[in-house]
């Protein structure tokens, strides 16, 4: 076997109750659909024949040094607490050290684990390609995220509501898969030793300069505030911001029913299971504060004076909305060409957004069109833009190079929902060209690509995606 990965596993060294060791269940006839050569090179994985890559990234062959395991975690799902979740269909092969940082290599869809409950531990091709394309697009947009290393089809059917679908497995890479829910797992069991061990491990791995739980919490809060502001700035809706899908590293993970805004409206929800809009576009800043409060709760028992800890952590959590708001302001300021926006610029931004919502402007295209003086065409009633424009022009007169600021803040290309759905349909029919084309165009989202203008087009009425599904 020529696929060699220099595993250096630390999570596997943690006590037994942190995970369950598993052997990925072999699949019938794995075939490689995608392999991320650039990422592989970063991870020190040398090129190998496709058949061998397919064997490894389907779980059929465990590469030397891997110690496959499913991680235990808990989590609040739509506000309700589950003390026992865990990787029900994922499988951590191990970690690879990169510039002194450890990165997880994980298979998703690799078969049942002790945490699978009623699930089959599998994934079908649709969600695998969806996560592959969207996570790589997020990376190219400069947003912290897990990445896609490989995708394979299994040659086995997976049964879902709509019948038999082609099975697939995604290999993803992240700074870690430690979640808020990992901390909750130990708190729920009153396992203080486990909690302390997890805390020490996580600090060392992600925030080595944090000297106290308060400093650690502050560091996580800072990264998550920045992450959510970045999501907002590209119109990204995660869709399942449960605490088990919220990382400690501050990366986006667990791409399920996520989607990007087409027409801008703050209340937009795509996920079929989000009946009350808990995870709507504009509610994401509120939800992350709530999720960080759950993390804070887990850290209280680590403090010598718990009453004081509750008080201090509460104060810290209460600073988070302002923190998100200031990150948001910086990013949206850049979207309108202001390099370093201050609070005085906020009305200019919110007035534009309000006019966009009232006039069904496409979020991505409206901002991008600020660069070409064609923004007004994005408005149902262009006069709404005309009213906003003079104040904006005046503001820009004191900026040194607004175009340069805007071009790097307003992508031309995002993974549009209808293109993702069309790509999946083609792939199910055996045509992977749309998948490969999306990947290549989305790798360079801030550059105009005239031969890919069809990928900037909003959906025709018949193409509009109304709902997205977890599609597990
Ligand atoms: P998610 O909503 O995808 O973050 O998943 C929530 C929980 O359900 C996690 O514990 C998953 O591992 C588990 N899960 C999701 N899909 C499956 C599946 N097909 N088989 C087993 N477990 C699953
Ligand atoms: Mg999850």
GROMACS .gro file of C-alpha atoms and ligand atoms in nm:
model
  496
    1UNK     CA    1   0.000   0.000   0.000
    2UNK     CA    2   0.163   0.322  -0.114
    3UNK     CA    3  -0.073   0.565   0.062
    4UNK     CA    4   0.135   0.681   0.355
    5UNK     CA    5   0.012   0.926   0.614
    6UNK     CA    6   0.235   1.037   0.901
    7UNK     CA    7  -0.021   1.000   1.177
    8UNK     CA    8   0.055   1.143   1.520
    9UNK     CA    9  -0.247   1.061   1.726
   10UNK     CA   10  -0.322   1.243   2.047
   11UNK     CA   11  -0.699   1.209   2.079
   12UNK     CA   12  -0.661   0.832   2.081
   13UNK     CA   13  -0.437   0.868   2.388
   14UNK     CA   14  -0.718   1.028   2.589
   15UNK     CA   15  -0.906   0.802   2.833
   16UNK     CA   16  -1.139   0.536   2.695
   17UNK     CA   17  -1.458   0.724   2.775
   18UNK     CA   18  -1.362   0.999   2.527
   19UNK     CA   19  -1.416   0.769   2.229
   20UNK     CA   20  -1.489   0.424   2.097
   21UNK     CA   21  -1.239   0.243   1.883
   22UNK     CA   22  -1.392   0.119   1.563
   23UNK     CA   23  -1.305  -0.055   1.243
   24UNK     CA   24  -1.465   0.109   0.941
   25UNK     CA   25  -1.703  -0.139   0.780
   26UNK     CA   26  -1.572  -0.230   0.433
   27UNK     CA   27  -1.776  -0.127   0.131
   28UNK     CA   28  -1.836  -0.325  -0.185
   29UNK     CA   29  -1.658  -0.137  -0.461
   30UNK     CA   30  -1.511   0.199  -0.368
   31UNK     CA   31  -1.436   0.442  -0.646
   32UNK     CA   32  -1.255   0.772  -0.610
   33UNK     CA   33  -1.460   1.074  -0.717
   34UNK     CA   34  -1.237   1.351  -0.589
   35UNK     CA   35  -0.901   1.391  -0.426
   36UNK     CA   36  -0.777   1.731  -0.308
   37UNK     CA   37  -0.415   1.718  -0.421
   38UNK     CA   38  -0.320   2.059  -0.280
   39UNK     CA   39  -0.453   1.975   0.063
   40UNK     CA   40  -0.296   1.629   0.046
   41UNK     CA   41   0.040   1.787  -0.031
   42UNK     CA   42   0.000   2.020   0.267
   43UNK     CA   43  -0.064   1.716   0.483
   44UNK     CA   44   0.237   1.535   0.340
   45UNK     CA   45   0.029   1.270   0.162
   46UNK     CA   46   0.207   1.166  -0.155
   47UNK     CA   47   0.015   1.099  -0.478
   48UNK     CA   48  -0.094   0.737  -0.515
   49UNK     CA   49  -0.290   0.533  -0.768
   50UNK     CA   50  -0.664   0.608  -0.762
   51UNK     CA   51  -0.756   0.254  -0.667
   52UNK     CA   52  -0.539   0.274  -0.358
   53UNK     CA   53  -0.674   0.614  -0.258
   54UNK     CA   54  -1.025   0.473  -0.298
   55UNK     CA   55  -0.939   0.182  -0.067
   56UNK     CA   56  -0.802   0.412   0.203
   57UNK     CA   57  -1.065   0.687   0.184
   58UNK     CA   58  -1.351   0.440   0.188
   59UNK     CA   59  -1.220   0.280   0.506
   60UNK     CA   60  -1.160  -0.052   0.333
   61UNK     CA   61  -0.790  -0.033   0.411
   62UNK     CA   62  -0.671   0.129   0.731
   63UNK     CA   63  -0.342   0.306   0.659
   64UNK     CA   64  -0.050   0.233   0.889
   65UNK     CA   65  -0.049   0.450   1.199
   66UNK     CA   66  -0.423   0.526   1.189
   67UNK     CA   67  -0.622   0.448   1.504
   68UNK     CA   68  -0.984   0.474   1.391
   69UNK     CA   69  -1.224   0.599   1.655
   70UNK     CA   70  -1.561   0.763   1.698
   71UNK     CA   71  -1.562   1.062   1.932
   72UNK     CA   72  -1.811   1.088   2.216
   73UNK     CA   73  -2.004   1.412   2.259
   74UNK     CA   74  -2.339   1.550   2.372
   75UNK     CA   75  -2.526   1.857   2.255
   76UNK     CA   76  -2.823   2.087   2.250
   77UNK     CA   77  -3.018   2.017   1.933
   78UNK     CA   78  -3.266   2.296   1.861
   79UNK     CA   79  -3.243   2.385   2.227
   80UNK     CA   80  -3.314   2.037   2.365
   81UNK     CA   81  -3.028   1.858   2.537
   82UNK     CA   82  -2.908   1.512   2.433
   83UNK     CA   83  -2.650   1.378   2.678
   84UNK     CA   84  -2.531   1.114   2.434
   85UNK     CA   85  -2.465   1.189   2.068
   86UNK     CA   86  -2.117   1.117   1.934
   87UNK     CA   87  -1.991   1.033   1.586
   88UNK     CA   88  -2.271   0.816   1.452
   89UNK     CA   89  -2.130   0.794   1.103
   90UNK     CA   90  -1.785   0.944   1.129
   91UNK     CA   91  -1.454   0.791   1.198
   92UNK     CA   92  -1.142   0.978   1.303
   93UNK     CA   93  -0.849   0.804   1.135
   94UNK     CA   94  -0.598   1.011   1.327
   95UNK     CA   95  -0.410   1.339   1.323
   96UNK     CA   96  -0.137   1.478   1.106
   97UNK     CA   97   0.101   1.741   1.233
   98UNK     CA   98   0.120   2.052   1.018
   99UNK     CA   99   0.333   2.353   1.114
  100UNK     CA  100   0.322   2.242   1.474
  101UNK     CA  101  -0.057   2.209   1.466
  102UNK     CA  102  -0.242   1.880   1.465
  103UNK     CA  103  -0.517   1.834   1.209
  104UNK     CA  104  -0.783   1.561   1.217
  105UNK     CA  105  -0.842   1.334   0.921
  106UNK     CA  106  -1.193   1.198   0.946
  107UNK     CA  107  -1.411   0.975   0.729
  108UNK     CA  108  -1.781   1.062   0.720
  109UNK     CA  109  -2.031   0.798   0.611
  110UNK     CA  110  -1.794   0.515   0.700
  111UNK     CA  111  -2.043   0.288   0.877
  112UNK     CA  112  -2.207   0.237   1.214
  113UNK     CA  113  -2.042   0.322   1.544
  114UNK     CA  114  -2.156   0.266   1.903
  115UNK     CA  115  -2.317   0.614   1.876
  116UNK     CA  116  -2.525   0.544   1.564
  117UNK     CA  117  -2.850   0.487   1.752
  118UNK     CA  118  -3.108   0.416   1.477
  119UNK     CA  119  -2.886   0.545   1.195
  120UNK     CA  120  -2.704   0.334   0.939
  121UNK     CA  121  -2.376   0.523   0.972
  122UNK     CA  122  -2.379   0.595   0.602
  123UNK     CA  123  -2.410   0.896   0.376
  124UNK     CA  124  -2.535   0.925   0.023
  125UNK     CA  125  -2.365   1.097  -0.263
  126UNK     CA  126  -2.570   1.421  -0.244
  127UNK     CA  127  -2.460   1.546   0.100
  128UNK     CA  128  -2.103   1.425   0.039
  129UNK     CA  129  -2.064   1.635  -0.277
  130UNK     CA  130  -2.250   1.922  -0.115
  131UNK     CA  131  -2.011   1.933   0.178
  132UNK     CA  132  -1.712   1.887  -0.053
  133UNK     CA  133  -1.803   2.184  -0.271
  134UNK     CA  134  -1.934   2.415   0.001
  135UNK     CA  135  -1.652   2.359   0.248
  136UNK     CA  136  -1.390   2.418  -0.022
  137UNK     CA  137  -1.581   2.728  -0.135
  138UNK     CA  138  -1.580   2.860   0.221
  139UNK     CA  139  -1.206   2.802   0.238
  140UNK     CA  140  -1.154   3.000  -0.082
  141UNK     CA  141  -1.374   3.278   0.062
  142UNK     CA  142  -1.130   3.301   0.352
  143UNK     CA  143  -1.366   3.160   0.614
  144UNK     CA  144  -1.234   2.915   0.876
  145UNK     CA  145  -1.370   2.573   0.787
  146UNK     CA  146  -1.310   2.202   0.776
  147UNK     CA  147  -1.180   2.100   0.436
  148UNK     CA  148  -1.250   1.820   0.195
  149UNK     CA  149  -0.965   1.581   0.122
  150UNK     CA  150  -1.141   1.306  -0.070
  151UNK     CA  151  -1.474   1.166  -0.178
  152UNK     CA  152  -1.551   0.812  -0.287
  153UNK     CA  153  -1.861   0.625  -0.393
  154UNK     CA  154  -1.910   0.294  -0.216
  155UNK     CA  155  -2.089   0.088  -0.479
  156UNK     CA  156  -2.359   0.022  -0.219
  157UNK     CA  157  -2.705   0.175  -0.197
  158UNK     CA  158  -2.813   0.387   0.098
  159UNK     CA  159  -3.184   0.392   0.178
  160UNK     CA  160  -3.351   0.725   0.255
  161UNK     CA  161  -3.709   0.856   0.238
  162UNK     CA  162  -3.683   0.886  -0.138
  163UNK     CA  163  -3.558   0.533  -0.190
  164UNK     CA  164  -3.221   0.383  -0.275
  165UNK     CA  165  -2.943   0.633  -0.335
  166UNK     CA  166  -2.576   0.587  -0.420
  167UNK     CA  167  -2.364   0.561  -0.105
  168UNK     CA  168  -2.054   0.779  -0.062
  169UNK     CA  169  -1.790   0.871   0.194
  170UNK     CA  170  -1.628   1.209   0.251
  171UNK     CA  171  -1.286   1.256   0.405
  172UNK     CA  172  -1.262   1.585   0.586
  173UNK     CA  173  -0.981   1.763   0.762
  174UNK     CA  174  -1.019   2.002   1.054
  175UNK     CA  175  -0.805   2.159   1.323
  176UNK     CA  176  -1.009   1.931   1.545
  177UNK     CA  177  -1.364   1.806   1.586
  178UNK     CA  178  -1.389   1.911   1.951
  179UNK     CA  179  -1.726   2.074   1.999
  180UNK     CA  180  -1.910   2.265   2.267
  181UNK     CA  181  -2.097   1.936   2.295
  182UNK     CA  182  -1.775   1.752   2.381
  183UNK     CA  183  -1.750   1.961   2.698
  184UNK     CA  184  -2.122   1.910   2.765
  185UNK     CA  185  -2.072   1.534   2.744
  186UNK     CA  186  -1.854   1.536   3.055
  187UNK     CA  187  -2.056   1.796   3.243
  188UNK     CA  188  -2.374   1.594   3.187
  189UNK     CA  189  -2.203   1.296   3.349
  190UNK     CA  190  -2.059   1.502   3.633
  191UNK     CA  191  -1.727   1.360   3.520
  192UNK     CA  192  -1.501   1.633   3.654
  193UNK     CA  193  -1.184   1.447   3.583
  194UNK     CA  194  -1.292   1.399   3.222
  195UNK     CA  195  -1.381   1.767   3.199
  196UNK     CA  196  -1.041   1.870   3.333
  197UNK     CA  197  -0.863   1.633   3.096
  198UNK     CA  198  -1.059   1.765   2.797
  199UNK     CA  199  -0.994   2.123   2.901
  200UNK     CA  200  -0.618   2.068   2.935
  201UNK     CA  201  -0.606   1.885   2.602
  202UNK     CA  202  -0.804   2.150   2.418
  203UNK     CA  203  -0.607   2.442   2.559
  204UNK     CA  204  -0.282   2.278   2.458
  205UNK     CA  205  -0.409   2.198   2.110
  206UNK     CA  206  -0.594   2.520   2.024
  207UNK     CA  207  -0.519   2.802   2.266
  208UNK     CA  208  -0.179   2.733   2.423
  209UNK     CA  209  -0.147   3.089   2.549
  210UNK     CA  210  -0.468   3.072   2.756
  211UNK     CA  211  -0.370   3.044   3.121
  212UNK     CA  212  -0.715   3.017   3.279
  213UNK     CA  213  -1.060   2.889   3.179
  214UNK     CA  214  -1.168   3.255   3.152
  215UNK     CA  215  -0.891   3.327   2.903
  216UNK     CA  216  -0.980   3.011   2.714
  217UNK     CA  217  -1.348   3.108   2.702
  218UNK     CA  218  -1.256   3.454   2.586
  219UNK     CA  219  -1.041   3.311   2.307
  220UNK     CA  220  -1.318   3.077   2.185
  221UNK     CA  221  -1.575   3.358   2.204
  222UNK     CA  222  -1.346   3.583   1.999
  223UNK     CA  223  -1.298   3.323   1.726
  224UNK     CA  224  -1.665   3.232   1.709
  225UNK     CA  225  -1.769   3.598   1.697
  226UNK     CA  226  -1.540   3.647   1.400
  227UNK     CA  227  -1.661   3.326   1.235
  228UNK     CA  228  -2.029   3.416   1.255
  229UNK     CA  229  -1.964   3.769   1.126
  230UNK     CA  230  -1.782   3.612   0.831
  231UNK     CA  231  -2.078   3.383   0.762
  232UNK     CA  232  -2.307   3.685   0.761
  233UNK     CA  233  -2.078   3.871   0.523
  234UNK     CA  234  -2.117   3.608   0.249
  235UNK     CA  235  -2.483   3.529   0.316
  236UNK     CA  236  -2.414   3.185   0.464
  237UNK     CA  237  -2.677   3.009   0.671
  238UNK     CA  238  -2.538   2.708   0.858
  239UNK     CA  239  -2.881   2.569   0.928
  240UNK     CA  240  -2.800   2.344   1.227
  241UNK     CA  241  -2.610   2.552   1.481
  242UNK     CA  242  -2.658   2.294   1.753
  243UNK     CA  243  -2.392   2.293   2.023
  244UNK     CA  244  -2.263   1.962   1.886
  245UNK     CA  245  -2.197   2.138   1.556
  246UNK     CA  246  -2.015   2.433   1.715
  247UNK     CA  247  -1.639   2.390   1.726
  248UNK     CA  248  -1.395   2.504   1.989
  249UNK     CA  249  -1.139   2.577   1.716
  250UNK     CA  250  -1.371   2.836   1.559
  251UNK     CA  251  -1.402   2.650   1.229
  252UNK     CA  252  -1.722   2.587   1.037
  253UNK     CA  253  -1.804   2.214   1.050
  254UNK     CA  254  -2.090   1.975   0.988
  255UNK     CA  255  -2.227   2.106   0.663
  256UNK     CA  256  -2.579   1.971   0.648
  257UNK     CA  257  -2.876   2.172   0.528
  258UNK     CA  258  -2.662   2.486   0.496
  259UNK     CA  259  -2.734   2.730   0.216
  260UNK     CA  260  -2.641   3.071   0.081
  261UNK     CA  261  -2.881   3.360   0.045
  262UNK     CA  262  -2.996   3.437  -0.306
  263UNK     CA  263  -3.244   3.719  -0.255
  264UNK     CA  264  -3.157   3.903   0.064
  265UNK     CA  265  -3.397   3.871   0.351
  266UNK     CA  266  -3.284   3.858   0.714
  267UNK     CA  267  -3.541   3.594   0.814
  268UNK     CA  268  -3.431   3.343   0.553
  269UNK     CA  269  -3.438   2.977   0.657
  270UNK     CA  270  -3.373   2.684   0.425
  271UNK     CA  271  -3.350   2.384   0.652
  272UNK     CA  272  -3.657   2.163   0.644
  273UNK     CA  273  -3.619   2.078   1.012
  274UNK     CA  274  -3.586   2.439   1.133
  275UNK     CA  275  -3.960   2.498   1.163
  276UNK     CA  276  -3.934   2.802   1.391
  277UNK     CA  277  -3.639   2.973   1.228
  278UNK     CA  278  -3.412   2.923   1.526
  279UNK     CA  279  -3.117   2.915   1.286
  280UNK     CA  280  -3.241   3.178   1.040
  281UNK     CA  281  -2.977   3.396   0.872
  282UNK     CA  282  -3.010   3.693   1.104
  283UNK     CA  283  -3.053   3.483   1.417
  284UNK     CA  284  -2.706   3.327   1.391
  285UNK     CA  285  -2.539   3.596   1.607
  286UNK     CA  286  -2.792   3.530   1.884
  287UNK     CA  287  -2.752   3.155   1.863
  288UNK     CA  288  -2.374   3.162   1.888
  289UNK     CA  289  -2.399   3.367   2.207
  290UNK     CA  290  -2.635   3.106   2.350
  291UNK     CA  291  -2.398   2.828   2.243
  292UNK     CA  292  -2.102   3.003   2.404
  293UNK     CA  293  -2.307   3.037   2.725
  294UNK     CA  294  -2.337   2.657   2.720
  295UNK     CA  295  -1.959   2.631   2.693
  296UNK     CA  296  -1.921   2.877   2.981
  297UNK     CA  297  -2.150   2.657   3.193
  298UNK     CA  298  -1.917   2.363   3.131
  299UNK     CA  299  -1.614   2.562   3.248
  300UNK     CA  300  -1.764   2.679   3.579
  301UNK     CA  301  -1.683   2.355   3.767
  302UNK     CA  302  -1.317   2.403   3.675
  303UNK     CA  303  -1.302   2.725   3.877
  304UNK     CA  304  -1.206   2.745   4.244
  305UNK     CA  305  -1.475   3.004   4.326
  306UNK     CA  306  -1.779   2.897   4.126
  307UNK     CA  307  -2.009   3.185   4.222
  308UNK     CA  308  -1.750   3.432   4.107
  309UNK     CA  309  -1.693   3.227   3.792
  310UNK     CA  310  -2.064   3.245   3.707
  311UNK     CA  311  -2.051   3.620   3.751
  312UNK     CA  312  -1.733   3.665   3.545
  313UNK     CA  313  -1.839   3.431   3.266
  314UNK     CA  314  -2.182   3.593   3.246
  315UNK     CA  315  -2.015   3.930   3.199
  316UNK     CA  316  -1.791   3.787   2.931
  317UNK     CA  317  -2.081   3.627   2.744
  318UNK     CA  318  -2.267   3.957   2.762
  319UNK     CA  319  -1.982   4.126   2.574
  320UNK     CA  320  -2.024   3.888   2.282
  321UNK     CA  321  -2.308   4.064   2.095
  322UNK     CA  322  -2.098   4.382   2.075
  323UNK     CA  323  -1.799   4.182   1.964
  324UNK     CA  324  -1.995   4.020   1.682
  325UNK     CA  325  -2.143   4.356   1.590
  326UNK     CA  326  -1.800   4.517   1.560
  327UNK     CA  327  -1.671   4.230   1.345
  328UNK     CA  328  -1.986   4.256   1.136
  329UNK     CA  329  -1.936   4.629   1.096
  330UNK     CA  330  -1.577   4.584   0.979
  331UNK     CA  331  -1.674   4.320   0.722
  332UNK     CA  332  -1.985   4.495   0.591
  333UNK     CA  333  -1.796   4.824   0.584
  334UNK     CA  334  -1.550   4.662   0.344
  335UNK     CA  335  -1.839   4.536   0.135
  336UNK     CA  336  -1.938   4.896   0.064
  337UNK     CA  337  -1.576   5.004   0.016
  338UNK     CA  338  -1.500   5.147   0.360
  339UNK     CA  339  -1.168   5.003   0.477
  340UNK     CA  340  -1.217   5.058   0.847
  341UNK     CA  341  -1.580   5.127   0.927
  342UNK     CA  342  -1.682   5.294   1.252
  343UNK     CA  343  -2.019   5.303   1.423
  344UNK     CA  344  -2.104   5.617   1.231
  345UNK     CA  345  -2.107   5.403   0.914
  346UNK     CA  346  -2.362   5.160   1.045
  347UNK     CA  347  -2.674   5.338   0.918
  348UNK     CA  348  -2.529   5.350   0.568
  349UNK     CA  349  -2.490   4.972   0.574
  350UNK     CA  350  -2.823   4.890   0.736
  351UNK     CA  351  -3.009   5.129   0.505
  352UNK     CA  352  -2.866   4.947   0.206
  353UNK     CA  353  -2.963   4.610   0.353
  354UNK     CA  354  -3.315   4.729   0.429
  355UNK     CA  355  -3.356   4.858   0.074
  356UNK     CA  356  -3.219   4.528  -0.058
  357UNK     CA  357  -3.469   4.329   0.149
  358UNK     CA  358  -3.758   4.548   0.036
  359UNK     CA  359  -3.653   4.518  -0.326
  360UNK     CA  360  -3.562   4.153  -0.343
  361UNK     CA  361  -3.201   4.224  -0.433
  362UNK     CA  362  -2.970   3.927  -0.475
  363UNK     CA  363  -2.728   3.947  -0.181
  364UNK     CA  364  -2.411   3.843  -0.365
  365UNK     CA  365  -2.478   4.015  -0.694
  366UNK     CA  366  -2.596   4.343  -0.542
  367UNK     CA  367  -2.276   4.387  -0.343
  368UNK     CA  368  -2.057   4.278  -0.633
  369UNK     CA  369  -2.240   4.523  -0.862
  370UNK     CA  370  -2.131   4.814  -0.641
  371UNK     CA  371  -1.803   4.776  -0.828
  372UNK     CA  372  -1.953   4.817  -1.172
  373UNK     CA  373  -2.215   5.085  -1.107
  374UNK     CA  374  -2.483   4.831  -1.186
  375UNK     CA  375  -2.614   4.783  -0.839
  376UNK     CA  376  -2.939   4.967  -0.904
  377UNK     CA  377  -3.039   4.698  -1.157
  378UNK     CA  378  -3.050   4.450  -0.871
  379UNK     CA  379  -3.340   4.632  -0.709
  380UNK     CA  380  -3.704   4.568  -0.793
  381UNK     CA  381  -3.745   4.943  -0.767
  382UNK     CA  382  -3.408   5.096  -0.865
  383UNK     CA  383  -3.510   5.427  -0.708
  384UNK     CA  384  -3.451   5.269  -0.369
  385UNK     CA  385  -3.086   5.238  -0.464
  386UNK     CA  386  -3.077   5.586  -0.617
  387UNK     CA  387  -3.188   5.732  -0.285
  388UNK     CA  388  -2.911   5.551  -0.100
  389UNK     CA  389  -2.633   5.614  -0.349
  390UNK     CA  390  -2.542   5.983  -0.292
  391UNK     CA  391  -2.470   5.934   0.078
  392UNK     CA  392  -2.253   5.637  -0.009
  393UNK     CA  393  -2.058   5.825  -0.279
  394UNK     CA  394  -1.994   6.103  -0.036
  395UNK     CA  395  -1.867   5.859   0.226
  396UNK     CA  396  -1.635   5.698  -0.028
  397UNK     CA  397  -1.482   6.032  -0.123
  398UNK     CA  398  -1.264   6.009   0.188
  399UNK     CA  399  -1.154   5.650   0.118
  400UNK     CA  400  -0.825   5.597  -0.062
  401UNK     CA  401  -0.906   5.289  -0.272
  402UNK     CA  402  -1.263   5.169  -0.223
  403UNK     CA  403  -1.260   4.947  -0.534
  404UNK     CA  404  -0.969   4.743  -0.404
  405UNK     CA  405  -1.146   4.704  -0.071
  406UNK     CA  406  -1.474   4.598  -0.230
  407UNK     CA  407  -1.333   4.355  -0.481
  408UNK     CA  408  -1.183   4.148  -0.201
  409UNK     CA  409  -1.494   4.166   0.016
  410UNK     CA  410  -1.765   4.090  -0.240
  411UNK     CA  411  -1.724   3.752  -0.408
  412UNK     CA  412  -1.854   3.709  -0.761
  413UNK     CA  413  -1.904   3.338  -0.698
  414UNK     CA  414  -2.073   3.155  -0.414
  415UNK     CA  415  -2.204   2.797  -0.420
  416UNK     CA  416  -2.558   2.881  -0.519
  417UNK     CA  417  -2.821   2.643  -0.391
  418UNK     CA  418  -2.973   2.566  -0.729
  419UNK     CA  419  -2.633   2.495  -0.882
  420UNK     CA  420  -2.552   2.260  -0.595
  421UNK     CA  421  -2.879   2.073  -0.650
  422UNK     CA  422  -2.820   2.054  -1.026
  423UNK     CA  423  -2.466   1.931  -0.964
  424UNK     CA  424  -2.596   1.655  -0.736
  425UNK     CA  425  -2.859   1.546  -0.987
  426UNK     CA  426  -2.595   1.524  -1.259
  427UNK     CA  427  -2.362   1.325  -1.034
  428UNK     CA  428  -2.635   1.078  -0.942
  429UNK     CA  429  -2.682   1.027  -1.317
  430UNK     CA  430  -2.307   0.962  -1.349
  431UNK     CA  431  -2.195   1.305  -1.473
  432UNK     CA  432  -1.935   1.464  -1.246
  433UNK     CA  433  -1.848   1.753  -1.480
  434UNK     CA  434  -2.071   2.006  -1.298
  435UNK     CA  435  -1.912   1.902  -0.966
  436UNK     CA  436  -1.561   1.953  -1.102
  437UNK     CA  437  -1.655   2.279  -1.268
  438UNK     CA  438  -1.809   2.419  -0.948
  439UNK     CA  439  -1.498   2.323  -0.757
  440UNK     CA  440  -1.269   2.495  -1.000
  441UNK     CA  441  -1.471   2.817  -1.037
  442UNK     CA  442  -1.537   2.849  -0.663
  443UNK     CA  443  -1.166   2.813  -0.589
  444UNK     CA  444  -1.123   3.171  -0.714
  445UNK     CA  445  -1.440   3.347  -0.598
  446UNK     CA  446  -1.321   3.708  -0.606
  447UNK     CA  447  -1.204   3.704  -0.969
  448UNK     CA  448  -1.442   3.762  -1.258
  449UNK     CA  449  -1.455   3.453  -1.477
  450UNK     CA  450  -1.648   3.549  -1.790
  451UNK     CA  451  -1.696   3.191  -1.907
  452UNK     CA  452  -1.865   3.107  -1.577
  453UNK     CA  453  -2.129   3.380  -1.578
  454UNK     CA  454  -2.400   3.115  -1.558
  455UNK     CA  455  -2.273   3.043  -1.206
  456UNK     CA  456  -2.336   3.401  -1.094
  457UNK     CA  457  -2.697   3.395  -1.213
  458UNK     CA  458  -2.965   3.380  -0.946
  459UNK     CA  459  -3.208   3.091  -0.987
  460UNK     CA  460  -3.490   3.111  -1.238
  461UNK     CA  461  -3.826   3.077  -1.062
  462UNK     CA  462  -3.834   2.708  -1.153
  463UNK     CA  463  -3.485   2.657  -1.009
  464UNK     CA  464  -3.534   2.819  -0.669
  465UNK     CA  465  -3.441   2.585  -0.385
  466UNK     CA  466  -3.704   2.634  -0.115
  467UNK     CA  467  -3.576   2.384   0.136
  468UNK     CA  468  -3.260   2.198   0.217
  469UNK     CA  469  -3.237   1.870   0.403
  470UNK     CA  470  -2.998   1.719   0.653
  471UNK     CA  471  -2.991   1.436   0.403
  472UNK     CA  472  -2.808   1.204   0.637
  473LIG     P1  473  -2.586   1.616   1.252
  473LIG     O1  474  -2.721   1.678   1.260
  473LIG     O2  475  -2.548   1.572   1.113
  473LIG     O3  476  -2.479   1.701   1.314
  473LIG     O4  477  -2.594   1.479   1.333
  473LIG     C1  478  -2.642   1.470   1.463
  473LIG     C2  479  -2.612   1.334   1.522
  473LIG     O5  480  -2.674   1.230   1.446
  473LIG     C3  481  -2.464   1.300   1.526
  473LIG     O6  482  -2.442   1.226   1.644
  473LIG     C4  483  -2.448   1.213   1.404
  473LIG     O7  484  -2.335   1.128   1.413
  473LIG     C5  485  -2.577   1.136   1.401
  473LIG     N1  486  -2.610   1.089   1.267
  473LIG     C6  487  -2.648   1.163   1.161
  473LIG     N2  488  -2.670   1.087   1.053
  473LIG     C7  489  -2.646   0.958   1.089
  473LIG     C8  490  -2.651   0.831   1.020
  473LIG     N3  491  -2.684   0.819   0.892
  473LIG     N4  492  -2.619   0.721   1.092
  473LIG     C9  493  -2.584   0.730   1.222
  473LIG     N5  494  -2.578   0.846   1.291
  473LIG    C10  495  -2.608   0.959   1.226
  474LIG    MG1  496  -2.309   1.712   1.374
   0.00000   0.00000   0.00000
